[in-house]
Amino acid sequence: MHYILKRTAQAIFTVFATITLTFALIRLLPGGPAQSMRAQMLEQGNDLTSEQINRQIEAQMNIAPDEPLYVQYAEYMASILTGDFGISTWHNEPVADILGSALPWTVFIMATSLFLAFVVGISLGAYMAYREGSTFDVSSTGVALLLNSIPDYVVALLALTFLGHQTGLFPTGGRYASGLEPGIHPEFLASVAYHGALPVLSMAVVAFGGWALDMRGNSIRVLGADYLHVARLRGLSEHRIALRYVARNAILPMYTNLMIAIGLMFGGAIIIEEIFAYPGIGFYLISAIDQRDYPVMMGAFILITIAVVIGVYIADLTYGKLDPRAKGGGSRESY
Amino acid sequence: MSRTEAASDFETVSETNLTRSERYRQLVDEFVLAPARIVWHDWRARIAVTIIAFFLFLGTVGVRLVDEPRTNQGDRLVGAFRTLEHPLGTTASGVDILSQVVYATVPMIQMITAGAVFSVVVATVVGTTSGYKGGAVDQGLMTVTDVMLTIPGLPLVIVLAGVTDIGGNPYLIGVLLSINAWAGLARALRSQVLTLRDAEYVEASRIMGVSTPKILTTDIIPNLMPYITMNFVQQARAVIFGSVGLYFLGILPYNRTNWGVMMNDAVSQAGATSSMVAFHWLLMPMLAVIFLSMGLTLFAQSADRLFNPRVRARHAKTVGGDDTDDEVSS
């Protein structure tokens, strides 16, 4: 219980730290967003008074430049936490609306590919470790190494070129076929899967090799441990040894990696979304950089971070179930 | 009476005395020759060292052999492997692709080195201290680490590059790309240290009054070396992937060409994903990325063997290895 409380506090703290960071970037950076927006508005002319410019910045960025700094910070924090991310300077729509409709799509392609890669990876890796040195092991290791050396966007570009443009097997952009009414009906879901296939596969294909190699290495190390000799001497079944002794202890060190992967994959999805013109959150983030649309830029960053925080939080709460040592290990003061 | 018996164990002097030259020979054998023999014995390591050496060669000698890339070096969009003057073809503005690939190697190596060194050093200091000390130190360090770990790296770098003016210095970009990459390794190292700190030999050092930094460097960190090396190489790869990806998106500033910039140009200027005429322009930098990261991945794989005491002992002549314990039984 204590652990859960601590983790919850930590998750909330991370969100606060992130929002503080974006505030500092917007407000305190010389030549940063606040100043550059003011310069932009002055350049456009329209005979705006300083007062009007301040009001407009406040509406778009949730930052009132004429208030004292701590008031600005408090107001900014309050509006972000209540879901008000300001107004996009490019689309002239609330940032929350734009990003809110994009986020589920990013989570969809990201979670699907992470799940696929992890499950395929650890199964393959464990099997490779059991057959260490066999032709299967050597050839799979080779393939996994090769895949592990290819960035996902390279796979995406190749897939787009050959499966998209050249053969026309898959769509080259969009989330679903235009003209379809979104809703839970087979035609729409099939179209979503069809459009999501290439982005999901580009990320999963390169990631599963890494999981397989990690799992293989960990399993081999566990296979040499003394407690396994003891388990064998005790005459435990191979099945029990494989699942309870080897798999559990081999997956354990990968658990932190899984949490990192959640963050990495959200980052990777940005480039993939851009390549496939898939309007997820990363797609809007990149457009915002090109358009110098700071409210969208910061909103996307905050939303991605919150998504990662939630993902890691869930992963972390299940960690204690796998490793009893992890519970008390850090908390006692020693040496 | 019993005191002398008890103390005798600690007063025993080694029966074999080594002369200075013997000791040096042993050190050389252990730290230079044995690793070299292991590298030579393992095909993965052999390929890895060859590939990495090849790219180092490109970055140092290669740039002297190949002309600097500039427009109109040849005809426009010459395909790969068509002419001897432009073996990898040319771009839409007639720039030789081979020279672009070679010249992009230099800033890439600088970025990789800066990023990997930065993240490994920070991670080792934070991770081992935190895991070994425990208590308040651990809590403080891990709070910072967890925040860093959770904030997704690439979006953070994108936002920082979007609002700041970082310039094109490759060392700076390498560090920027690794700005929170140390957190993952630090946390992983901490959990490894947690399982190590109660080991008998560490306990023994502690009872003997060895200082904490000394215990960390002599008893704890050597055990983590395979892990640290692997992460060094993985971070090097992450810097390659991240920088090429962000250059491909056109987000990072540059003062010399980069494989990612080449890919961006190929797609935006010649539509390389839909027209086959320009595809080689996109393909060559991608192959360079894959080839270099392949070398690094293979190296990370073999690093495991390099630090494995059993494998080491088998290859070291001066250390009595236990030959009977061949590879872990399957």
XYZ file of C-alpha atoms in Angstrom:
665
model
C 0.000 0.000 0.000
C 2.818 2.324 0.991
C 4.517 1.487 -2.297
C 1.441 2.329 -4.355
C 1.084 5.669 -2.592
C 4.712 6.459 -3.243
C 4.455 5.570 -6.898
C 1.297 7.644 -7.293
C 2.985 10.641 -5.714
C 5.924 10.129 -8.023
C 3.732 9.984 -11.128
C 1.992 13.213 -10.159
C 5.342 14.818 -9.389
C 6.610 13.916 -12.865
C 3.610 15.588 -14.488
C 4.188 18.704 -12.380
C 7.873 18.729 -13.289
C 7.020 18.467 -16.987
C 4.528 21.324 -16.896
C 7.043 23.405 -14.942
C 9.607 22.660 -17.637
C 7.320 23.816 -20.453
C 6.444 26.939 -18.459
C 10.121 27.715 -18.027
C 10.756 27.128 -21.726
C 7.869 29.382 -22.780
C 8.341 32.171 -20.312
C 11.952 32.318 -19.215
C 13.895 31.405 -22.330
C 15.401 34.501 -23.956
C 13.996 34.614 -27.482
C 11.663 31.784 -26.476
C 7.984 31.312 -27.354
C 6.551 34.222 -25.329
C 8.931 36.762 -26.798
C 8.806 35.348 -30.294
C 4.983 35.421 -30.317
C 4.991 39.049 -29.292
C 7.489 39.849 -32.043
C 5.329 37.960 -34.534
C 2.237 39.937 -33.592
C 4.040 43.275 -33.705
C 5.369 42.395 -37.141
C 1.924 41.634 -38.487
C 1.004 45.160 -37.528
C -2.796 45.525 -37.206
C -2.042 48.385 -34.761
C -2.498 46.199 -31.719
C -1.849 47.858 -28.395
C 0.476 46.186 -25.939
C -2.609 45.414 -23.878
C -4.321 43.593 -26.742
C -1.181 41.588 -27.501
C -0.970 40.516 -23.867
C -4.621 39.389 -23.957
C -4.018 37.386 -27.115
C -0.913 35.690 -25.695
C -2.914 34.885 -22.593
C -5.688 33.295 -24.642
C -3.322 31.244 -26.769
C -0.652 30.273 -24.271
C -2.396 30.596 -20.898
C 0.311 33.003 -19.881
C -0.543 36.546 -18.886
C 2.673 38.482 -19.543
C 1.713 41.484 -17.380
C 1.198 39.512 -14.152
C 3.995 38.723 -11.666
C 5.892 35.523 -12.513
C 4.464 33.364 -9.714
C 0.909 34.319 -10.663
C 1.663 33.412 -14.287
C 3.047 30.072 -13.156
C 0.042 29.309 -10.951
C -2.425 30.273 -13.675
C -0.547 28.300 -16.315
C -0.399 25.211 -14.093
C -4.091 25.553 -13.225
C -5.242 25.874 -16.819
C -3.104 22.948 -18.047
C -4.340 20.729 -15.206
C -7.951 21.594 -16.047
C -7.345 20.521 -19.642
C -7.001 23.968 -21.173
C -3.920 23.824 -23.393
C -4.532 27.176 -25.070
C -5.395 27.908 -28.673
C -3.388 26.852 -31.685
C -1.918 29.865 -33.456
C -1.997 27.981 -36.764
C -5.337 26.139 -36.736
C -7.022 28.704 -34.494
C -8.735 25.913 -32.570
C -8.339 24.834 -28.937
C -5.183 22.722 -28.631
C -7.005 20.238 -26.395
C -9.493 19.470 -29.209
C -6.804 18.933 -31.844
C -4.557 16.773 -29.671
C -7.378 15.022 -27.833
C -8.632 13.540 -31.084
C -5.087 12.583 -32.157
C -3.847 10.925 -28.958
C -5.946 7.728 -29.072
C -4.557 6.960 -32.527
C -0.981 7.264 -31.348
C -1.702 5.104 -28.324
C -3.388 2.565 -30.615
C -0.461 2.057 -33.019
C 2.088 2.329 -30.231
C 0.516 -0.129 -27.823
C -0.236 -2.644 -30.569
C 3.317 -2.689 -31.852
C 4.851 -2.766 -28.363
C 2.668 -5.701 -27.371
C 3.391 -7.595 -30.596
C 7.126 -7.017 -30.352
C 7.359 -7.954 -26.671
C 5.365 -11.183 -26.870
C 7.047 -12.406 -30.059
C 10.448 -11.283 -28.749
C 10.459 -13.019 -25.383
C 8.996 -16.256 -26.744
C 11.610 -16.390 -29.473
C 14.414 -15.364 -27.105
C 13.582 -18.031 -24.534
C 13.452 -20.694 -27.218
C 16.787 -19.538 -28.618
C 18.395 -19.763 -25.179
C 17.146 -23.321 -24.706
C 18.597 -24.284 -28.072
C 21.817 -22.336 -27.519
C 24.395 -23.085 -30.200
C 21.957 -24.838 -32.543
C 21.457 -23.758 -36.151
C 18.119 -22.266 -35.140
C 19.791 -20.183 -32.429
C 22.601 -18.958 -34.657
C 20.354 -18.025 -37.573
C 17.725 -16.361 -35.358
C 20.441 -14.434 -33.545
C 21.714 -13.232 -36.910
C 18.259 -12.108 -38.019
C 17.526 -10.478 -34.652
C 20.868 -8.654 -34.725
C 20.205 -7.368 -38.209
C 16.679 -6.187 -37.356
C 17.975 -4.626 -34.161
C 20.398 -2.542 -36.221
C 17.701 -1.014 -38.411
C 15.892 2.114 -37.235
C 12.100 1.834 -37.438
C 11.855 4.802 -39.781
C 14.093 3.029 -42.306
C 11.698 0.076 -42.300
C 8.829 2.553 -42.558
C 10.400 4.286 -45.566
C 11.067 0.961 -47.287
C 7.528 -0.223 -46.509
C 6.087 3.038 -47.796
C 8.141 2.801 -50.989
C 7.523 -0.848 -51.819
C 4.272 -1.830 -50.088
C 2.708 1.591 -50.465
C 3.747 3.492 -53.576
C 5.206 0.781 -55.823
C 2.706 -2.034 -55.389
C -0.207 -0.121 -53.902
C -0.907 -2.941 -51.447
C -1.282 -0.619 -48.483
C -2.485 2.982 -48.090
C 0.265 5.608 -47.874
C -1.438 7.887 -45.379
C -4.409 8.604 -43.154
C -6.080 6.808 -40.262
C -8.980 5.243 -42.202
C -10.501 5.434 -45.665
C -12.086 8.797 -46.364
C -15.877 8.799 -46.475
C -16.221 6.165 -43.765
C -18.381 7.017 -40.790
C -16.327 6.416 -37.594
C -18.003 3.947 -35.265
C -17.883 0.367 -34.101
C -18.763 -1.446 -37.278
C -16.666 -4.015 -39.173
C -16.019 -1.882 -42.232
C -14.573 0.977 -40.194
C -12.501 -1.277 -37.909
C -11.082 -3.115 -40.920
C -10.116 0.181 -42.502
C -8.435 1.291 -39.265
C -6.450 -1.951 -39.089
C -5.555 -1.671 -42.777
C -4.273 1.890 -42.398
C -2.520 1.112 -39.127
C -0.807 -2.046 -40.422
C 2.300 -0.468 -41.913
C 3.004 1.920 -38.996
C 2.502 -0.889 -36.464
C 4.616 -3.370 -38.403
C 7.466 -0.915 -39.036
C 7.834 -0.421 -35.298
C 7.251 -4.043 -34.261
C 9.570 -5.623 -36.840
C 12.651 -3.803 -35.573
C 11.756 -4.005 -31.890
C 11.118 -7.713 -31.449
C 14.720 -8.600 -32.345
C 15.972 -6.524 -29.428
C 13.581 -8.198 -26.976
C 14.573 -11.621 -28.298
C 18.286 -10.918 -27.825
C 17.729 -9.520 -24.328
C 15.631 -12.496 -23.359
C 18.140 -14.919 -24.843
C 21.035 -13.346 -22.943
C 19.158 -13.230 -19.638
C 17.896 -16.791 -20.008
C 21.390 -18.101 -20.689
C 22.683 -16.344 -17.602
C 19.856 -17.773 -15.521
C 20.400 -21.223 -16.996
C 23.897 -21.252 -15.486
C 22.750 -20.237 -12.003
C 23.211 -22.572 -9.053
C 19.568 -22.608 -8.063
C 18.754 -24.136 -11.441
C 21.161 -27.008 -10.811
C 19.417 -27.484 -7.489
C 16.016 -27.338 -9.146
C 17.115 -29.991 -11.631
C 18.530 -32.163 -8.844
C 15.244 -31.869 -7.022
C 13.695 -33.422 -10.089
C 11.339 -30.569 -10.914
C 9.665 -30.807 -14.287
C 11.281 -28.980 -17.206
C 8.039 -27.096 -17.703
C 8.065 -25.759 -14.160
C 11.750 -24.873 -14.380
C 11.255 -23.087 -17.696
C 8.344 -20.964 -16.517
C 8.878 -20.405 -12.802
C 12.651 -20.376 -12.624
C 14.050 -19.304 -15.977
C 11.358 -17.136 -17.556
C 10.539 -15.234 -14.400
C 14.131 -14.398 -13.551
C 15.021 -13.649 -17.150
C 12.112 -11.277 -17.745
C 12.832 -9.401 -14.524
C 15.804 -7.322 -15.716
C 13.837 -6.527 -18.880
C 11.049 -4.941 -16.909
C 12.837 -1.617 -16.557
C 13.576 -1.851 -20.273
C 9.882 -2.302 -20.951
C 9.158 0.909 -19.109
C 11.843 2.722 -21.069
C 10.446 1.223 -24.267
C 7.069 2.806 -23.603
C 8.743 6.208 -23.638
C 10.995 5.346 -26.579
C 8.126 4.063 -28.650
C 6.129 7.239 -28.173
C 9.174 9.081 -29.428
C 9.645 6.682 -32.330
C 5.979 6.961 -33.257
C 6.551 10.652 -34.033
C 8.798 9.872 -36.997
C 6.599 6.976 -38.133
C 3.457 9.117 -38.044
C 5.204 11.782 -40.070
C 6.315 9.250 -42.707
C 2.879 7.674 -43.094
C 1.058 11.020 -42.715
C -0.811 9.367 -39.847
C -2.484 12.196 -37.888
C -1.468 11.096 -34.426
C -0.006 13.330 -31.774
C 3.537 13.157 -33.180
C 2.309 14.291 -36.572
C 0.884 17.447 -34.998
C 4.036 17.958 -32.941
C 6.203 18.039 -36.068
C 3.800 20.331 -37.942
C 3.763 22.623 -34.899
C 7.566 22.890 -35.025
C 7.442 23.871 -38.704
C 4.625 26.361 -38.109
C 6.166 27.708 -34.878
C 2.833 26.891 -33.251
C 4.026 26.910 -29.628
C 0.733 26.059 -27.863
C 0.406 22.851 -29.917
C 4.100 22.053 -29.480
C 3.977 22.300 -25.684
C 0.557 20.647 -25.478
C 1.749 17.665 -27.501
C 4.840 17.313 -25.342
C 2.813 17.454 -22.114
C 0.226 14.978 -23.411
C 2.859 12.500 -24.618
C 4.584 12.720 -21.243
C 1.316 12.129 -19.363
C 0.615 9.102 -21.570
C 4.065 7.719 -20.810
C 3.659 8.442 -17.084
C 0.439 6.434 -17.029
C 2.019 3.583 -19.019
C 5.057 3.404 -16.761
C 2.870 3.701 -13.662
C 0.874 0.644 -14.634
C 4.035 -1.273 -15.522
C 5.704 -0.296 -12.267
C 2.817 -1.329 -10.041
C 3.054 -4.861 -11.406
C 6.841 -4.986 -10.881
C 6.560 -5.915 -7.198
C 4.475 -8.922 -8.139
C 7.363 -10.265 -10.208
C 10.251 -9.444 -7.906
C 9.732 -9.644 -4.155
C 13.218 -8.187 -3.603
C 12.200 -4.948 -5.289
C 9.708 -4.099 -2.578
C 11.885 -3.443 0.412
C 15.249 -3.199 -1.318
C 15.526 0.525 -1.774
C 13.844 1.683 1.349
C 16.202 0.533 4.060
C 19.059 2.781 4.992
C 22.338 0.938 4.903
C 26.074 1.344 4.892
C 45.859 -19.716 22.546
C 42.808 -19.945 20.320
C 43.554 -16.373 19.333
C 46.671 -17.339 17.457
C 44.808 -20.089 15.656
C 42.055 -17.752 14.624
C 44.431 -15.062 13.479
C 46.634 -17.439 11.545
C 44.312 -17.466 8.544
C 44.814 -13.759 8.056
C 48.539 -13.860 8.547
C 49.191 -16.487 5.921
C 51.511 -15.140 3.241
C 51.103 -16.242 -0.339
C 53.425 -19.119 -1.095
C 54.180 -17.982 -4.620
C 55.944 -14.692 -5.051
C 55.847 -12.976 -8.423
C 58.667 -10.831 -9.692
C 57.784 -7.470 -11.146
C 58.241 -8.561 -14.773
C 56.102 -11.626 -14.193
C 53.373 -9.465 -12.779
C 53.479 -7.092 -15.748
C 53.342 -10.025 -18.129
C 50.326 -11.306 -16.248
C 48.620 -7.928 -16.446
C 49.254 -7.636 -20.176
C 47.995 -11.162 -20.661
C 44.880 -10.518 -18.641
C 43.898 -7.120 -19.965
C 45.271 -7.007 -23.510
C 46.038 -10.438 -24.896
C 43.105 -12.357 -23.445
C 40.485 -9.885 -24.718
C 42.225 -9.831 -28.096
C 42.155 -13.640 -28.220
C 38.477 -13.644 -27.254
C 37.718 -11.093 -29.966
C 39.566 -13.178 -32.500
C 37.819 -16.326 -31.357
C 34.314 -14.885 -31.706
C 33.076 -14.232 -35.218
C 30.651 -11.559 -34.045
C 33.378 -9.577 -32.355
C 35.629 -9.958 -35.395
C 32.963 -8.494 -37.714
C 32.077 -5.784 -35.184
C 35.657 -4.581 -34.784
C 36.125 -4.618 -38.559
C 32.992 -2.531 -39.180
C 33.753 0.002 -36.450
C 37.353 0.292 -37.649
C 36.051 0.793 -41.192
C 33.903 3.756 -40.154
C 36.746 5.223 -38.098
C 38.870 4.867 -41.214
C 36.218 6.676 -43.292
C 36.078 9.480 -40.747
C 39.842 9.989 -40.559
C 41.529 8.852 -43.773
C 38.435 8.581 -45.984
C 37.742 12.307 -45.918
C 41.224 12.897 -47.335
C 40.737 10.425 -50.177
C 37.317 11.616 -51.320
C 36.487 15.069 -52.670
C 34.317 17.274 -50.515
C 30.651 17.127 -51.575
C 29.500 20.089 -53.685
C 26.840 20.688 -56.322
C 27.385 19.686 -59.960
C 30.144 17.177 -59.248
C 28.520 15.051 -61.933
C 25.308 14.596 -63.891
C 22.023 14.783 -62.015
C 20.554 11.645 -60.421
C 23.114 9.168 -61.731
C 22.095 5.742 -60.444
C 24.233 3.703 -58.059
C 26.962 1.433 -59.509
C 26.696 2.982 -63.009
C 29.883 4.994 -63.314
C 33.302 4.726 -61.704
C 33.464 8.446 -60.876
C 30.263 8.238 -58.859
C 30.029 4.664 -57.554
C 27.030 5.405 -55.328
C 25.387 7.768 -57.798
C 24.573 11.474 -57.519
C 21.768 13.607 -56.111
C 19.273 15.819 -57.949
C 21.794 18.646 -57.839
C 24.666 16.470 -59.001
C 26.379 15.976 -55.642
C 28.385 12.761 -55.364
C 26.580 10.521 -52.845
C 29.727 8.612 -51.844
C 31.450 11.804 -50.734
C 28.339 12.903 -48.818
C 28.189 9.566 -47.004
C 31.899 9.715 -46.159
C 31.872 13.340 -45.011
C 28.814 12.748 -42.828
C 30.769 10.106 -40.905
C 32.918 12.652 -39.045
C 30.150 14.578 -37.220
C 28.362 11.259 -36.662
C 31.344 9.779 -34.797
C 31.655 12.971 -32.741
C 27.962 12.872 -31.838
C 28.084 9.190 -30.915
C 31.115 9.582 -28.683
C 29.812 12.638 -26.858
C 26.373 11.137 -26.281
C 27.518 7.688 -25.183
C 30.246 8.933 -22.848
C 27.886 11.459 -21.269
C 25.082 9.010 -20.591
C 27.277 6.147 -19.334
C 29.280 8.311 -16.940
C 26.217 9.979 -15.435
C 24.362 6.669 -15.218
C 27.207 4.806 -13.521
C 27.746 7.477 -10.902
C 24.049 7.881 -10.142
C 23.080 4.204 -10.372
C 25.834 2.689 -8.253
C 25.781 5.385 -5.586
C 22.029 5.194 -5.308
C 21.868 1.401 -5.138
C 24.746 1.018 -2.722
C 23.994 3.858 -0.325
C 20.264 3.285 -0.082
C 18.095 5.430 2.169
C 17.699 9.160 1.580
C 20.464 9.391 -1.019
C 18.780 6.636 -2.986
C 15.396 8.282 -2.728
C 16.638 11.674 -3.837
C 18.610 10.351 -6.780
C 15.874 7.988 -7.878
C 13.216 10.706 -7.804
C 15.263 12.740 -10.261
C 16.056 9.611 -12.276
C 12.426 8.558 -12.472
C 11.328 11.955 -13.702
C 14.071 11.877 -16.338
C 13.221 8.299 -17.213
C 9.558 9.013 -17.713
C 9.827 12.167 -19.786
C 10.083 10.696 -23.299
C 13.462 11.533 -24.803
C 12.748 12.205 -28.441
C 9.776 14.543 -27.879
C 11.839 16.393 -25.270
C 14.720 16.802 -27.715
C 12.280 17.911 -30.432
C 10.726 20.546 -28.176
C 14.135 21.754 -26.969
C 15.379 21.975 -30.554
C 12.143 23.771 -31.473
C 12.441 26.562 -28.919
C 16.183 26.963 -28.432
C 18.967 27.880 -30.776
C 21.464 25.098 -30.152
C 23.562 25.462 -33.285
C 25.070 22.620 -35.266
C 27.916 21.542 -32.958
C 27.938 17.733 -33.185
C 29.220 17.209 -29.617
C 26.420 19.365 -28.245
C 23.810 17.555 -30.309
C 25.165 14.204 -29.116
C 24.738 15.266 -25.490
C 21.324 16.806 -26.235
C 20.151 13.525 -27.752
C 21.283 11.699 -24.597
C 19.911 14.335 -22.239
C 17.792 11.835 -20.330
C 19.137 8.559 -21.746
C 21.291 7.978 -18.658
C 18.218 7.503 -16.483
C 17.351 4.065 -17.825
C 20.854 2.691 -17.321
C 21.116 4.322 -13.893
C 17.966 2.567 -12.739
C 19.044 -0.757 -14.226
C 22.449 -0.469 -12.562
C 20.821 0.377 -9.264
C 18.762 -2.780 -9.291
C 21.859 -4.815 -10.163
C 23.718 -3.190 -7.284
C 20.827 -3.973 -4.946
C 21.367 -7.672 -5.549
C 25.164 -7.319 -5.307
C 25.551 -5.210 -2.200
C 24.742 -8.081 0.127
C 27.131 -10.522 -1.554
C 29.626 -12.144 0.833
C 32.733 -10.580 -0.662
C 31.199 -7.099 -0.512
C 30.190 -7.738 3.082
C 33.787 -8.805 3.761
C 35.214 -5.612 2.256
C 32.826 -3.589 4.366
C 33.839 -5.337 7.571
C 37.491 -4.789 6.699
C 36.721 -1.062 6.629
C 37.229 -0.450 2.924
C 35.817 2.935 1.905
C 32.585 3.183 -0.071
C 34.106 4.613 -3.277
C 36.745 1.850 -3.189
C 34.121 -0.863 -2.739
C 32.105 0.592 -5.594
C 35.045 0.725 -7.985
C 36.707 -2.578 -7.101
C 33.896 -4.849 -5.928
C 30.729 -3.580 -7.572
C 31.452 -1.865 -10.894
C 33.610 -4.661 -12.419
C 30.566 -6.913 -12.082
C 28.500 -4.410 -13.995
C 31.015 -3.877 -16.790
C 29.260 -6.079 -19.366
C 26.097 -4.161 -18.656
C 27.778 -0.777 -18.851
C 29.629 -1.619 -22.056
C 26.474 -2.909 -23.656
C 24.652 0.263 -22.725
C 27.496 2.410 -23.986
C 27.144 0.764 -27.354
C 23.360 0.854 -27.223
C 23.422 4.557 -26.452
C 25.824 5.069 -29.335
C 23.249 3.372 -31.519
C 20.433 5.427 -30.016
C 22.339 8.613 -30.869
C 22.697 7.423 -34.476
C 19.006 6.507 -34.716
C 17.858 9.699 -32.995
C 20.088 12.113 -34.875
C 19.398 10.593 -38.294
C 15.674 10.486 -37.512
C 15.526 14.101 -36.394
C 17.706 15.272 -39.267
C 15.367 13.364 -41.557
C 12.448 15.316 -40.082
C 14.443 18.492 -40.629
C 14.351 19.514 -36.983
C 17.995 19.668 -35.914
C 20.365 22.375 -37.136
C 23.529 21.255 -38.912
C 26.656 22.780 -40.321
C 27.864 19.677 -42.141
C 25.829 17.099 -43.979
C 24.284 14.146 -42.193
C 22.809 10.864 -43.383
C 19.423 12.045 -42.129
C 19.706 15.304 -44.076
C 20.481 13.257 -47.200
C 17.356 11.156 -46.635
C 15.263 14.269 -46.107
C 16.575 15.817 -49.335
C 16.000 12.592 -51.251
C 12.348 12.451 -50.194
C 11.509 16.166 -50.299
C 13.475 17.144 -53.413
C 13.135 14.046 -55.567
C 10.239 12.091 -54.050
C 12.481 9.073 -53.478
C 9.696 7.003 -51.895
C 7.500 7.149 -54.992
C 10.006 7.442 -57.837
C 12.608 4.750 -58.347
C 14.975 7.131 -60.156
C 15.983 8.758 -56.879
C 15.697 5.708 -54.633
C 19.476 5.143 -54.417
C 19.788 8.628 -52.908
C 17.562 7.477 -50.046
C 19.016 3.988 -49.835
C 22.734 4.789 -49.439
C 22.494 6.814 -46.206
C 20.076 4.192 -44.837
C 22.625 1.469 -45.567
C 25.320 3.492 -43.814
C 23.111 3.768 -40.707
C 22.293 0.062 -40.733
C 25.906 -0.974 -41.343
C 27.353 1.137 -38.517
C 24.681 0.202 -36.006
C 25.109 -3.452 -37.020
C 28.759 -3.164 -36.019
C 27.815 -1.616 -32.693
C 25.120 -4.210 -31.988
C 27.516 -7.079 -32.706
C 30.061 -5.459 -30.435
C 27.525 -5.200 -27.622
C 26.752 -8.882 -28.093
C 30.355 -9.965 -27.852
C 31.067 -7.603 -24.955
C 29.156 -10.086 -22.866
C 31.837 -12.688 -23.584
C 34.659 -10.211 -23.123
C 33.720 -9.678 -19.489
C 32.566 -13.182 -18.699
C 35.182 -14.513 -16.248
C 34.753 -18.091 -17.420
C 35.379 -17.245 -21.067
C 38.214 -14.960 -20.023
C 39.924 -17.591 -17.959
C 39.828 -19.989 -20.866
C 41.695 -17.504 -23.052
C 44.174 -16.200 -20.500
C 47.350 -18.246 -20.294
C 48.554 -17.047 -16.922
C 45.299 -17.571 -15.066
C 44.386 -21.120 -14.239
C 41.117 -21.558 -16.056
C 38.573 -24.205 -15.228
C 38.482 -25.910 -18.587
C 36.097 -28.535 -17.360
C 33.296 -26.030 -17.012
C 32.683 -25.636 -20.718
C 29.841 -23.255 -21.727
C 26.793 -23.291 -19.562
C 24.986 -26.581 -19.926
C 21.817 -26.484 -21.944
